[in-house]
Amino acid sequence: ADLQGIEDRLRTRIAQGLTVQIQPPSYELRLAILQDKTERMGVAVPRDVLEFLADRISSSVRELEGALKRLVAHAQLIGTDISMETTREVLKDILNIRDVKVNVQMIQDAVMAHYNLSIAELKGKQRDRRIARPRQLAMYLAKTLTPLSLPDIGAHFGRDHTTVIHAVRQTENLMSRDAALTREVKGLVVRLKSGS
């Protein structure tokens, strides 16, 4: 009878366990795990590399930690610093990285989707902050991620090169004071470069 009771309790507990869904860790948690791991390992990993890994490896903590260990081991073996370039090279098999050539159209599409704007708003003359800031950000990304000249970038937005210069400076200035904006920009860069 006692054995029957144990079986029932076990069955109940197992059944309860099946209803619990294990959610993958959030981006913030993944980033915190990586930061903690690098501190414990005593290695210097640039923040943009940690953010890139946290963004791209979301399936499990084990895979995330494994990627970091592999990256650190490679850098120590070769005797080089960890950079975005070495990260993409060393982990290309697990990150499924494609060599994406970023263009202004891709940047405009990403910014429009992220800020919920239309192409008319992005290229228009409205100056209110909800539209002007993303427009400036798009010009900044075009300057940073494409080989185009300032006049060429301006032409994509119906502006001249001086407006592009102002947009780049304004965005850099805002990013230096606003950590949340910097994270947003880096997230957009990662998505654009990975073609996702």
Short mmCIF file of N, CA and C in Angstrom, two decimals:
data_model
loop_
_atom_site.label_atom_id
_atom_site.label_comp_id
_atom_site.label_asym_id
_atom_site.label_seq_id
_atom_site.Cartn_x
_atom_site.Cartn_y
_atom_site.Cartn_z
N ALA A 1 0.83 -1.20 0.00
CA ALA A 1 0.00 0.00 0.00
C ALA A 1 0.86 1.24 0.00
N ASP A 2 1.95 1.16 0.79
CA ASP A 2 2.87 2.30 0.83
C ASP A 2 3.50 2.57 -0.54
N LEU A 3 3.83 1.48 -1.20
CA LEU A 3 4.43 1.58 -2.54
C LEU A 3 3.46 2.23 -3.51
N GLN A 4 2.20 1.86 -3.41
CA GLN A 4 1.16 2.46 -4.26
C GLN A 4 1.09 3.97 -4.04
N GLY A 5 1.16 4.39 -2.76
CA GLY A 5 1.12 5.82 -2.41
C GLY A 5 2.29 6.57 -3.01
N ILE A 6 3.47 5.97 -2.98
CA ILE A 6 4.67 6.60 -3.54
C ILE A 6 4.52 6.75 -5.05
N GLU A 7 4.03 5.70 -5.70
CA GLU A 7 3.83 5.75 -7.15
C GLU A 7 2.87 6.87 -7.53
N ASP A 8 1.78 6.99 -6.77
CA ASP A 8 0.80 8.05 -7.05
C ASP A 8 1.42 9.43 -6.90
N ARG A 9 2.19 9.59 -5.81
CA ARG A 9 2.82 10.90 -5.59
C ARG A 9 3.83 11.20 -6.70
N LEU A 10 4.60 10.19 -7.08
CA LEU A 10 5.57 10.38 -8.16
C LEU A 10 4.88 10.76 -9.47
N ARG A 11 3.80 10.02 -9.76
CA ARG A 11 3.05 10.28 -10.98
C ARG A 11 2.53 11.72 -10.99
N THR A 12 2.00 12.15 -9.84
CA THR A 12 1.46 13.52 -9.72
C THR A 12 2.58 14.54 -9.93
N ARG A 13 3.72 14.32 -9.29
CA ARG A 13 4.83 15.28 -9.40
C ARG A 13 5.38 15.33 -10.82
N ILE A 14 5.49 14.19 -11.44
CA ILE A 14 5.99 14.15 -12.82
C ILE A 14 5.01 14.87 -13.74
N ALA A 15 3.74 14.61 -13.56
CA ALA A 15 2.71 15.27 -14.38
C ALA A 15 2.76 16.78 -14.18
N GLN A 16 2.95 17.22 -12.94
CA GLN A 16 3.05 18.66 -12.68
C GLN A 16 4.27 19.25 -13.38
N GLY A 17 5.34 18.50 -13.37
CA GLY A 17 6.58 18.97 -14.01
C GLY A 17 6.43 19.17 -15.50
N LEU A 18 5.58 18.38 -16.12
CA LEU A 18 5.42 18.46 -17.56
C LEU A 18 4.72 19.75 -17.99
N THR A 19 3.99 20.37 -17.09
CA THR A 19 3.26 21.58 -17.47
C THR A 19 4.12 22.85 -17.35
N VAL A 20 5.29 22.71 -16.73
CA VAL A 20 6.16 23.88 -16.55
C VAL A 20 6.96 24.09 -17.83
N GLN A 21 6.83 25.28 -18.39
CA GLN A 21 7.60 25.60 -19.59
C GLN A 21 8.86 26.35 -19.19
N ILE A 22 9.98 25.91 -19.69
CA ILE A 22 11.22 26.61 -19.41
C ILE A 22 11.46 27.60 -20.54
N GLN A 23 11.39 28.87 -20.18
CA GLN A 23 11.58 29.94 -21.18
C GLN A 23 13.08 30.15 -21.40
N PRO A 24 13.48 30.42 -22.65
CA PRO A 24 14.89 30.76 -22.86
C PRO A 24 15.21 32.08 -22.15
N PRO A 25 16.46 32.25 -21.70
CA PRO A 25 16.79 33.47 -20.96
C PRO A 25 16.65 34.71 -21.85
N SER A 26 16.27 35.82 -21.25
CA SER A 26 16.11 37.07 -21.99
C SER A 26 17.48 37.59 -22.44
N TYR A 27 17.45 38.55 -23.37
CA TYR A 27 18.70 39.16 -23.86
C TYR A 27 19.50 39.73 -22.69
N GLU A 28 18.82 40.46 -21.78
CA GLU A 28 19.50 41.10 -20.64
C GLU A 28 20.17 40.04 -19.76
N LEU A 29 19.46 38.94 -19.53
CA LEU A 29 20.02 37.88 -18.71
C LEU A 29 21.21 37.22 -19.41
N ARG A 30 21.08 36.98 -20.72
CA ARG A 30 22.19 36.38 -21.48
C ARG A 30 23.43 37.28 -21.40
N LEU A 31 23.22 38.59 -21.54
CA LEU A 31 24.34 39.54 -21.48
C LEU A 31 24.97 39.53 -20.08
N ALA A 32 24.13 39.50 -19.05
CA ALA A 32 24.63 39.46 -17.67
C ALA A 32 25.43 38.18 -17.41
N ILE A 33 24.97 37.06 -17.93
CA ILE A 33 25.67 35.77 -17.78
C ILE A 33 27.05 35.86 -18.42
N LEU A 34 27.12 36.43 -19.63
CA LEU A 34 28.40 36.57 -20.33
C LEU A 34 29.36 37.48 -19.56
N GLN A 35 28.83 38.60 -19.05
CA GLN A 35 29.68 39.52 -18.29
C GLN A 35 30.23 38.85 -17.04
N ASP A 36 29.37 38.11 -16.35
CA ASP A 36 29.79 37.40 -15.14
C ASP A 36 30.85 36.36 -15.48
N LYS A 37 30.64 35.64 -16.56
CA LYS A 37 31.56 34.57 -16.98
C LYS A 37 32.94 35.14 -17.33
N THR A 38 32.96 36.27 -18.05
CA THR A 38 34.25 36.86 -18.43
C THR A 38 35.00 37.36 -17.20
N GLU A 39 34.25 37.91 -16.23
CA GLU A 39 34.89 38.36 -14.98
C GLU A 39 35.51 37.18 -14.24
N ARG A 40 34.75 36.08 -14.16
CA ARG A 40 35.26 34.89 -13.46
C ARG A 40 36.46 34.30 -14.18
N MET A 41 36.45 34.38 -15.52
CA MET A 41 37.57 33.84 -16.30
C MET A 41 38.76 34.80 -16.29
N GLY A 42 38.50 36.05 -15.90
CA GLY A 42 39.58 37.05 -15.86
C GLY A 42 40.06 37.46 -17.24
N VAL A 43 39.13 37.52 -18.20
CA VAL A 43 39.51 37.92 -19.56
C VAL A 43 38.76 39.19 -19.97
N ALA A 44 39.40 39.93 -20.86
CA ALA A 44 38.78 41.16 -21.36
C ALA A 44 38.10 40.87 -22.70
N VAL A 45 36.79 41.00 -22.72
CA VAL A 45 36.02 40.82 -23.95
C VAL A 45 35.26 42.12 -24.20
N PRO A 46 35.45 42.74 -25.37
CA PRO A 46 34.76 44.01 -25.65
C PRO A 46 33.25 43.87 -25.51
N ARG A 47 32.62 44.95 -25.03
CA ARG A 47 31.17 44.92 -24.79
C ARG A 47 30.39 44.60 -26.07
N ASP A 48 30.85 45.15 -27.22
CA ASP A 48 30.09 44.90 -28.46
C ASP A 48 30.11 43.41 -28.83
N VAL A 49 31.18 42.71 -28.46
CA VAL A 49 31.26 41.26 -28.71
C VAL A 49 30.27 40.53 -27.81
N LEU A 50 30.22 40.92 -26.53
CA LEU A 50 29.28 40.30 -25.59
C LEU A 50 27.84 40.54 -26.04
N GLU A 51 27.55 41.77 -26.49
CA GLU A 51 26.19 42.10 -26.95
C GLU A 51 25.85 41.30 -28.20
N PHE A 52 26.83 41.13 -29.08
CA PHE A 52 26.62 40.35 -30.31
C PHE A 52 26.29 38.90 -29.96
N LEU A 53 27.06 38.31 -29.05
CA LEU A 53 26.81 36.92 -28.64
C LEU A 53 25.46 36.77 -27.96
N ALA A 54 25.14 37.72 -27.07
CA ALA A 54 23.85 37.67 -26.36
C ALA A 54 22.69 37.79 -27.34
N ASP A 55 22.89 38.55 -28.41
CA ASP A 55 21.83 38.73 -29.40
C ASP A 55 21.67 37.50 -30.29
N ARG A 56 22.80 36.89 -30.67
CA ARG A 56 22.76 35.81 -31.65
C ARG A 56 22.53 34.42 -31.06
N ILE A 57 22.95 34.19 -29.80
CA ILE A 57 22.82 32.85 -29.21
C ILE A 57 21.76 32.91 -28.11
N SER A 58 20.56 32.52 -28.45
CA SER A 58 19.46 32.65 -27.49
C SER A 58 18.89 31.31 -27.05
N SER A 59 19.35 30.22 -27.62
CA SER A 59 18.72 28.92 -27.36
C SER A 59 18.97 28.39 -25.95
N SER A 60 20.23 28.49 -25.47
CA SER A 60 20.52 27.95 -24.14
C SER A 60 21.74 28.62 -23.54
N VAL A 61 21.79 28.62 -22.22
CA VAL A 61 22.92 29.18 -21.49
C VAL A 61 24.17 28.34 -21.78
N ARG A 62 23.99 27.03 -21.88
CA ARG A 62 25.12 26.14 -22.13
C ARG A 62 25.80 26.48 -23.47
N GLU A 63 24.99 26.71 -24.49
CA GLU A 63 25.55 27.05 -25.80
C GLU A 63 26.25 28.42 -25.75
N LEU A 64 25.66 29.34 -25.02
CA LEU A 64 26.22 30.68 -24.87
C LEU A 64 27.59 30.62 -24.19
N GLU A 65 27.65 29.90 -23.08
CA GLU A 65 28.92 29.76 -22.34
C GLU A 65 29.94 28.99 -23.16
N GLY A 66 29.48 28.00 -23.89
CA GLY A 66 30.38 27.23 -24.75
C GLY A 66 31.01 28.10 -25.84
N ALA A 67 30.21 28.97 -26.43
CA ALA A 67 30.71 29.88 -27.47
C ALA A 67 31.76 30.82 -26.89
N LEU A 68 31.49 31.34 -25.70
CA LEU A 68 32.44 32.25 -25.05
C LEU A 68 33.75 31.54 -24.73
N LYS A 69 33.66 30.32 -24.19
CA LYS A 69 34.87 29.55 -23.86
C LYS A 69 35.70 29.27 -25.10
N ARG A 70 35.01 28.92 -26.17
CA ARG A 70 35.70 28.63 -27.44
C ARG A 70 36.42 29.87 -27.96
N LEU A 71 35.75 31.00 -27.86
CA LEU A 71 36.32 32.27 -28.32
C LEU A 71 37.55 32.64 -27.51
N VAL A 72 37.45 32.51 -26.19
CA VAL A 72 38.56 32.85 -25.29
C VAL A 72 39.73 31.90 -25.53
N ALA A 73 39.44 30.61 -25.65
CA ALA A 73 40.50 29.61 -25.88
C ALA A 73 41.24 29.91 -27.18
N HIS A 74 40.50 30.26 -28.22
CA HIS A 74 41.11 30.57 -29.52
C HIS A 74 42.03 31.79 -29.39
N ALA A 75 41.55 32.84 -28.73
CA ALA A 75 42.34 34.06 -28.58
C ALA A 75 43.62 33.79 -27.79
N GLN A 76 43.52 32.96 -26.74
CA GLN A 76 44.70 32.65 -25.92
C GLN A 76 45.69 31.77 -26.69
N LEU A 77 45.16 30.86 -27.47
CA LEU A 77 46.00 29.97 -28.27
C LEU A 77 46.78 30.72 -29.33
N ILE A 78 46.08 31.62 -30.02
CA ILE A 78 46.70 32.40 -31.11
C ILE A 78 47.48 33.59 -30.55
N GLY A 79 47.08 34.03 -29.34
CA GLY A 79 47.74 35.19 -28.74
C GLY A 79 47.24 36.51 -29.28
N THR A 80 45.93 36.58 -29.58
CA THR A 80 45.36 37.83 -30.09
C THR A 80 44.26 38.32 -29.15
N ASP A 81 43.92 39.59 -29.31
CA ASP A 81 42.80 40.15 -28.56
C ASP A 81 41.50 39.67 -29.19
N ILE A 82 40.45 39.63 -28.39
CA ILE A 82 39.14 39.26 -28.91
C ILE A 82 38.51 40.50 -29.53
N SER A 83 38.09 40.37 -30.78
CA SER A 83 37.44 41.48 -31.49
C SER A 83 36.19 40.95 -32.17
N MET A 84 35.43 41.86 -32.72
CA MET A 84 34.23 41.47 -33.46
C MET A 84 34.61 40.58 -34.65
N GLU A 85 35.71 40.95 -35.29
CA GLU A 85 36.16 40.20 -36.47
C GLU A 85 36.53 38.76 -36.11
N THR A 86 37.33 38.60 -35.04
CA THR A 86 37.72 37.23 -34.65
C THR A 86 36.50 36.44 -34.16
N THR A 87 35.58 37.11 -33.50
CA THR A 87 34.37 36.44 -33.02
C THR A 87 33.58 35.86 -34.18
N ARG A 88 33.38 36.69 -35.20
CA ARG A 88 32.60 36.25 -36.37
C ARG A 88 33.31 35.09 -37.08
N GLU A 89 34.64 35.13 -37.11
CA GLU A 89 35.40 34.09 -37.79
C GLU A 89 35.40 32.79 -37.00
N VAL A 90 35.71 32.88 -35.70
CA VAL A 90 35.83 31.68 -34.85
C VAL A 90 34.49 30.97 -34.66
N LEU A 91 33.41 31.75 -34.59
CA LEU A 91 32.10 31.16 -34.29
C LEU A 91 31.16 31.11 -35.49
N LYS A 92 31.72 31.26 -36.69
CA LYS A 92 30.84 31.36 -37.87
C LYS A 92 29.98 30.12 -38.08
N ASP A 93 30.49 28.96 -37.68
CA ASP A 93 29.69 27.74 -37.87
C ASP A 93 28.45 27.72 -36.97
N ILE A 94 28.59 28.16 -35.71
CA ILE A 94 27.41 28.12 -34.83
C ILE A 94 26.53 29.36 -34.98
N LEU A 95 27.12 30.45 -35.46
CA LEU A 95 26.33 31.67 -35.62
C LEU A 95 25.66 31.75 -36.99
N ASN A 96 26.05 30.83 -37.87
CA ASN A 96 25.49 30.82 -39.23
C ASN A 96 25.62 32.21 -39.88
N ILE A 97 26.84 32.72 -39.82
CA ILE A 97 27.09 34.08 -40.32
C ILE A 97 27.26 34.07 -41.83
N ARG A 98 26.55 35.00 -42.44
CA ARG A 98 26.72 35.20 -43.87
C ARG A 98 27.44 36.54 -44.06
N ASP A 99 28.16 36.68 -45.13
CA ASP A 99 28.85 37.95 -45.40
C ASP A 99 27.84 38.89 -46.05
N VAL A 100 27.21 39.68 -45.23
CA VAL A 100 26.14 40.55 -45.72
C VAL A 100 26.70 41.92 -46.06
N LYS A 101 26.42 42.37 -47.27
CA LYS A 101 26.80 43.73 -47.68
C LYS A 101 25.61 44.63 -47.37
N VAL A 102 25.81 45.50 -46.40
CA VAL A 102 24.72 46.39 -45.97
C VAL A 102 24.60 47.55 -46.96
N ASN A 103 23.36 47.86 -47.36
CA ASN A 103 23.13 49.03 -48.22
C ASN A 103 22.09 49.96 -47.60
N VAL A 104 21.93 51.12 -48.20
CA VAL A 104 21.03 52.14 -47.63
C VAL A 104 19.59 51.64 -47.56
N GLN A 105 19.17 50.89 -48.56
CA GLN A 105 17.80 50.35 -48.56
C GLN A 105 17.56 49.46 -47.34
N MET A 106 18.53 48.59 -47.04
CA MET A 106 18.43 47.71 -45.87
C MET A 106 18.35 48.53 -44.59
N ILE A 107 19.17 49.59 -44.52
CA ILE A 107 19.19 50.47 -43.33
C ILE A 107 17.84 51.16 -43.18
N GLN A 108 17.34 51.71 -44.28
CA GLN A 108 16.05 52.39 -44.23
C GLN A 108 14.94 51.43 -43.79
N ASP A 109 14.94 50.24 -44.36
CA ASP A 109 13.93 49.23 -43.99
C ASP A 109 14.00 48.89 -42.50
N ALA A 110 15.23 48.68 -42.00
CA ALA A 110 15.41 48.32 -40.59
C ALA A 110 14.96 49.45 -39.66
N VAL A 111 15.32 50.68 -40.00
CA VAL A 111 14.95 51.83 -39.17
C VAL A 111 13.43 52.05 -39.22
N MET A 112 12.84 51.93 -40.42
CA MET A 112 11.38 52.10 -40.54
C MET A 112 10.64 51.06 -39.71
N ALA A 113 11.12 49.81 -39.76
CA ALA A 113 10.47 48.73 -39.00
C ALA A 113 10.63 48.97 -37.50
N HIS A 114 11.83 49.35 -37.09
CA HIS A 114 12.12 49.53 -35.67
C HIS A 114 11.33 50.70 -35.06
N TYR A 115 11.20 51.78 -35.83
CA TYR A 115 10.53 52.98 -35.30
C TYR A 115 9.12 53.18 -35.85
N ASN A 116 8.66 52.19 -36.59
CA ASN A 116 7.30 52.22 -37.13
C ASN A 116 7.04 53.49 -37.97
N LEU A 117 7.91 53.70 -38.96
CA LEU A 117 7.79 54.85 -39.85
C LEU A 117 7.59 54.39 -41.28
N SER A 118 7.05 55.28 -42.11
CA SER A 118 6.92 54.99 -43.53
C SER A 118 8.11 55.61 -44.27
N ILE A 119 8.32 55.19 -45.51
CA ILE A 119 9.41 55.76 -46.31
C ILE A 119 9.16 57.25 -46.55
N ALA A 120 7.89 57.63 -46.67
CA ALA A 120 7.55 59.05 -46.86
C ALA A 120 7.98 59.87 -45.64
N GLU A 121 7.78 59.30 -44.45
CA GLU A 121 8.20 60.01 -43.23
C GLU A 121 9.72 60.08 -43.15
N LEU A 122 10.37 58.95 -43.48
CA LEU A 122 11.83 58.90 -43.38
C LEU A 122 12.50 59.88 -44.33
N LYS A 123 11.92 60.05 -45.51
CA LYS A 123 12.51 60.95 -46.51
C LYS A 123 11.87 62.34 -46.51
N GLY A 124 10.80 62.49 -45.72
CA GLY A 124 10.04 63.75 -45.72
C GLY A 124 10.74 64.88 -45.01
N LYS A 125 10.01 65.98 -44.87
CA LYS A 125 10.58 67.20 -44.29
C LYS A 125 10.18 67.42 -42.83
N GLN A 126 9.32 66.53 -42.28
CA GLN A 126 8.88 66.74 -40.90
C GLN A 126 10.07 66.77 -39.96
N ARG A 127 10.00 67.71 -39.00
CA ARG A 127 11.12 67.89 -38.09
C ARG A 127 10.83 67.42 -36.66
N ASP A 128 9.61 66.89 -36.42
CA ASP A 128 9.35 66.48 -35.04
C ASP A 128 10.24 65.29 -34.68
N ARG A 129 10.59 65.23 -33.40
CA ARG A 129 11.61 64.30 -32.91
C ARG A 129 11.31 62.85 -33.24
N ARG A 130 10.03 62.44 -33.21
CA ARG A 130 9.65 61.05 -33.48
C ARG A 130 10.13 60.59 -34.85
N ILE A 131 10.24 61.54 -35.79
CA ILE A 131 10.67 61.20 -37.16
C ILE A 131 12.10 61.64 -37.43
N ALA A 132 12.47 62.83 -36.92
CA ALA A 132 13.80 63.38 -37.21
C ALA A 132 14.93 62.52 -36.63
N ARG A 133 14.74 62.02 -35.40
CA ARG A 133 15.79 61.22 -34.75
C ARG A 133 16.08 59.92 -35.53
N PRO A 134 15.05 59.14 -35.85
CA PRO A 134 15.31 57.93 -36.64
C PRO A 134 15.93 58.24 -38.01
N ARG A 135 15.52 59.35 -38.63
CA ARG A 135 16.08 59.76 -39.93
C ARG A 135 17.59 60.01 -39.77
N GLN A 136 17.94 60.75 -38.72
CA GLN A 136 19.36 61.03 -38.46
C GLN A 136 20.11 59.73 -38.17
N LEU A 137 19.48 58.86 -37.42
CA LEU A 137 20.09 57.57 -37.09
C LEU A 137 20.34 56.75 -38.36
N ALA A 138 19.38 56.76 -39.27
CA ALA A 138 19.54 56.03 -40.53
C ALA A 138 20.71 56.58 -41.34
N MET A 139 20.86 57.91 -41.35
CA MET A 139 22.00 58.52 -42.06
C MET A 139 23.31 58.15 -41.39
N TYR A 140 23.31 58.14 -40.06
CA TYR A 140 24.50 57.74 -39.30
C TYR A 140 24.89 56.29 -39.65
N LEU A 141 23.90 55.40 -39.68
CA LEU A 141 24.17 54.00 -40.01
C LEU A 141 24.70 53.86 -41.44
N ALA A 142 24.14 54.65 -42.36
CA ALA A 142 24.60 54.62 -43.75
C ALA A 142 26.06 55.05 -43.85
N LYS A 143 26.42 56.07 -43.08
CA LYS A 143 27.81 56.56 -43.07
C LYS A 143 28.73 55.52 -42.45
N THR A 144 28.24 54.85 -41.40
CA THR A 144 29.06 53.89 -40.66
C THR A 144 29.20 52.54 -41.39
N LEU A 145 28.12 52.09 -42.03
CA LEU A 145 28.09 50.72 -42.55
C LEU A 145 28.24 50.58 -44.06
N THR A 146 28.22 51.70 -44.78
CA THR A 146 28.35 51.60 -46.24
C THR A 146 29.55 52.44 -46.70
N PRO A 147 30.06 52.14 -47.89
CA PRO A 147 31.20 52.92 -48.39
C PRO A 147 30.77 54.20 -49.14
N LEU A 148 29.48 54.52 -49.10
CA LEU A 148 28.97 55.65 -49.88
C LEU A 148 29.51 56.99 -49.39
N SER A 149 29.61 57.93 -50.33
CA SER A 149 30.02 59.29 -49.98
C SER A 149 28.86 60.01 -49.30
N LEU A 150 29.16 61.12 -48.64
CA LEU A 150 28.12 61.91 -47.97
C LEU A 150 27.05 62.40 -48.96
N PRO A 151 27.44 62.93 -50.14
CA PRO A 151 26.41 63.33 -51.10
C PRO A 151 25.52 62.17 -51.55
N ASP A 152 26.13 60.97 -51.73
CA ASP A 152 25.36 59.79 -52.14
C ASP A 152 24.36 59.39 -51.06
N ILE A 153 24.80 59.43 -49.80
CA ILE A 153 23.90 59.10 -48.69
C ILE A 153 22.76 60.13 -48.65
N GLY A 154 23.12 61.40 -48.76
CA GLY A 154 22.13 62.47 -48.76
C GLY A 154 21.07 62.26 -49.83
N ALA A 155 21.50 61.83 -51.01
CA ALA A 155 20.58 61.63 -52.13
C ALA A 155 19.52 60.58 -51.80
N HIS A 156 19.89 59.58 -51.02
CA HIS A 156 18.94 58.52 -50.63
C HIS A 156 17.86 59.04 -49.68
N PHE A 157 18.13 60.18 -49.05
CA PHE A 157 17.18 60.75 -48.09
C PHE A 157 16.61 62.09 -48.56
N GLY A 158 16.93 62.47 -49.80
CA GLY A 158 16.46 63.75 -50.31
C GLY A 158 17.09 64.93 -49.57
N ARG A 159 18.35 64.76 -49.16
CA ARG A 159 19.07 65.79 -48.40
C ARG A 159 20.44 66.04 -49.05
N ASP A 160 21.10 67.13 -48.64
CA ASP A 160 22.46 67.36 -49.13
C ASP A 160 23.48 66.83 -48.11
N HIS A 161 24.76 66.88 -48.49
CA HIS A 161 25.80 66.25 -47.65
C HIS A 161 25.95 66.94 -46.29
N THR A 162 25.66 68.25 -46.21
CA THR A 162 25.79 68.95 -44.92
C THR A 162 24.76 68.42 -43.91
N THR A 163 23.60 68.05 -44.40
CA THR A 163 22.57 67.47 -43.52
C THR A 163 23.04 66.12 -42.98
N VAL A 164 23.72 65.36 -43.83
CA VAL A 164 24.24 64.05 -43.40
C VAL A 164 25.31 64.25 -42.32
N ILE A 165 26.19 65.22 -42.53
CA ILE A 165 27.24 65.51 -41.53
C ILE A 165 26.59 65.87 -40.19
N HIS A 166 25.58 66.73 -40.25
CA HIS A 166 24.86 67.14 -39.03
C HIS A 166 24.20 65.93 -38.36
N ALA A 167 23.58 65.07 -39.16
CA ALA A 167 22.89 63.88 -38.63
C ALA A 167 23.88 62.95 -37.93
N VAL A 168 25.06 62.75 -38.54
CA VAL A 168 26.08 61.87 -37.96
C VAL A 168 26.56 62.45 -36.63
N ARG A 169 26.88 63.73 -36.63
CA ARG A 169 27.37 64.38 -35.39
C ARG A 169 26.31 64.34 -34.29
N GLN A 170 25.08 64.63 -34.68
CA GLN A 170 23.97 64.65 -33.71
C GLN A 170 23.78 63.26 -33.09
N THR A 171 23.82 62.24 -33.93
CA THR A 171 23.63 60.86 -33.43
C THR A 171 24.78 60.46 -32.52
N GLU A 172 26.02 60.76 -32.92
CA GLU A 172 27.19 60.44 -32.08
C GLU A 172 27.10 61.15 -30.74
N ASN A 173 26.67 62.40 -30.77
CA ASN A 173 26.52 63.19 -29.55
C ASN A 173 25.47 62.57 -28.63
N LEU A 174 24.32 62.20 -29.21
CA LEU A 174 23.25 61.58 -28.41
C LEU A 174 23.69 60.24 -27.83
N MET A 175 24.40 59.45 -28.65
CA MET A 175 24.85 58.13 -28.19
C MET A 175 25.84 58.25 -27.03
N SER A 176 26.66 59.31 -27.04
CA SER A 176 27.65 59.49 -25.97
C SER A 176 26.96 59.78 -24.63
N ARG A 177 25.71 60.25 -24.68
CA ARG A 177 24.99 60.61 -23.46
C ARG A 177 23.86 59.64 -23.12
N ASP A 178 23.49 58.78 -24.05
CA ASP A 178 22.30 57.95 -23.89
C ASP A 178 22.64 56.47 -24.13
N ALA A 179 22.81 55.74 -23.03
CA ALA A 179 23.21 54.32 -23.13
C ALA A 179 22.13 53.48 -23.82
N ALA A 180 20.86 53.83 -23.60
CA ALA A 180 19.76 53.06 -24.22
C ALA A 180 19.80 53.21 -25.73
N LEU A 181 20.06 54.44 -26.21
CA LEU A 181 20.15 54.67 -27.66
C LEU A 181 21.34 53.91 -28.24
N THR A 182 22.46 53.93 -27.52
CA THR A 182 23.64 53.20 -27.98
C THR A 182 23.33 51.72 -28.14
N ARG A 183 22.60 51.14 -27.17
CA ARG A 183 22.22 49.72 -27.27
C ARG A 183 21.31 49.49 -28.47
N GLU A 184 20.38 50.42 -28.69
CA GLU A 184 19.47 50.33 -29.85
C GLU A 184 20.25 50.31 -31.15
N VAL A 185 21.18 51.25 -31.26
CA VAL A 185 22.00 51.37 -32.48
C VAL A 185 22.82 50.10 -32.69
N LYS A 186 23.43 49.61 -31.62
CA LYS A 186 24.24 48.40 -31.74
C LYS A 186 23.38 47.20 -32.14
N GLY A 187 22.18 47.14 -31.60
CA GLY A 187 21.24 46.07 -31.99
C GLY A 187 20.90 46.12 -33.46
N LEU A 188 20.66 47.32 -33.97
CA LEU A 188 20.37 47.50 -35.39
C LEU A 188 21.56 47.10 -36.24
N VAL A 189 22.76 47.49 -35.81
CA VAL A 189 23.99 47.16 -36.55
C VAL A 189 24.16 45.64 -36.63
N VAL A 190 23.97 44.97 -35.49
CA VAL A 190 24.11 43.51 -35.46
C VAL A 190 23.12 42.86 -36.42
N ARG A 191 21.85 43.31 -36.37
CA ARG A 191 20.83 42.74 -37.26
C ARG A 191 21.16 42.98 -38.73
N LEU A 192 21.60 44.18 -39.03
CA LEU A 192 21.93 44.52 -40.43
C LEU A 192 23.11 43.68 -40.92
N LYS A 193 24.14 43.58 -40.10
CA LYS A 193 25.35 42.85 -40.51
C LYS A 193 25.10 41.35 -40.63
N SER A 194 24.14 40.85 -39.86
CA SER A 194 23.85 39.42 -39.92
C SER A 194 22.76 39.10 -40.94
N GLY A 195 22.17 40.15 -41.50
CA GLY A 195 21.14 39.95 -42.52
C GLY A 195 19.84 39.46 -41.96
N SER A 196 19.61 39.65 -40.65
CA SER A 196 18.38 39.16 -40.04
C SER A 196 17.39 40.28 -39.83
#
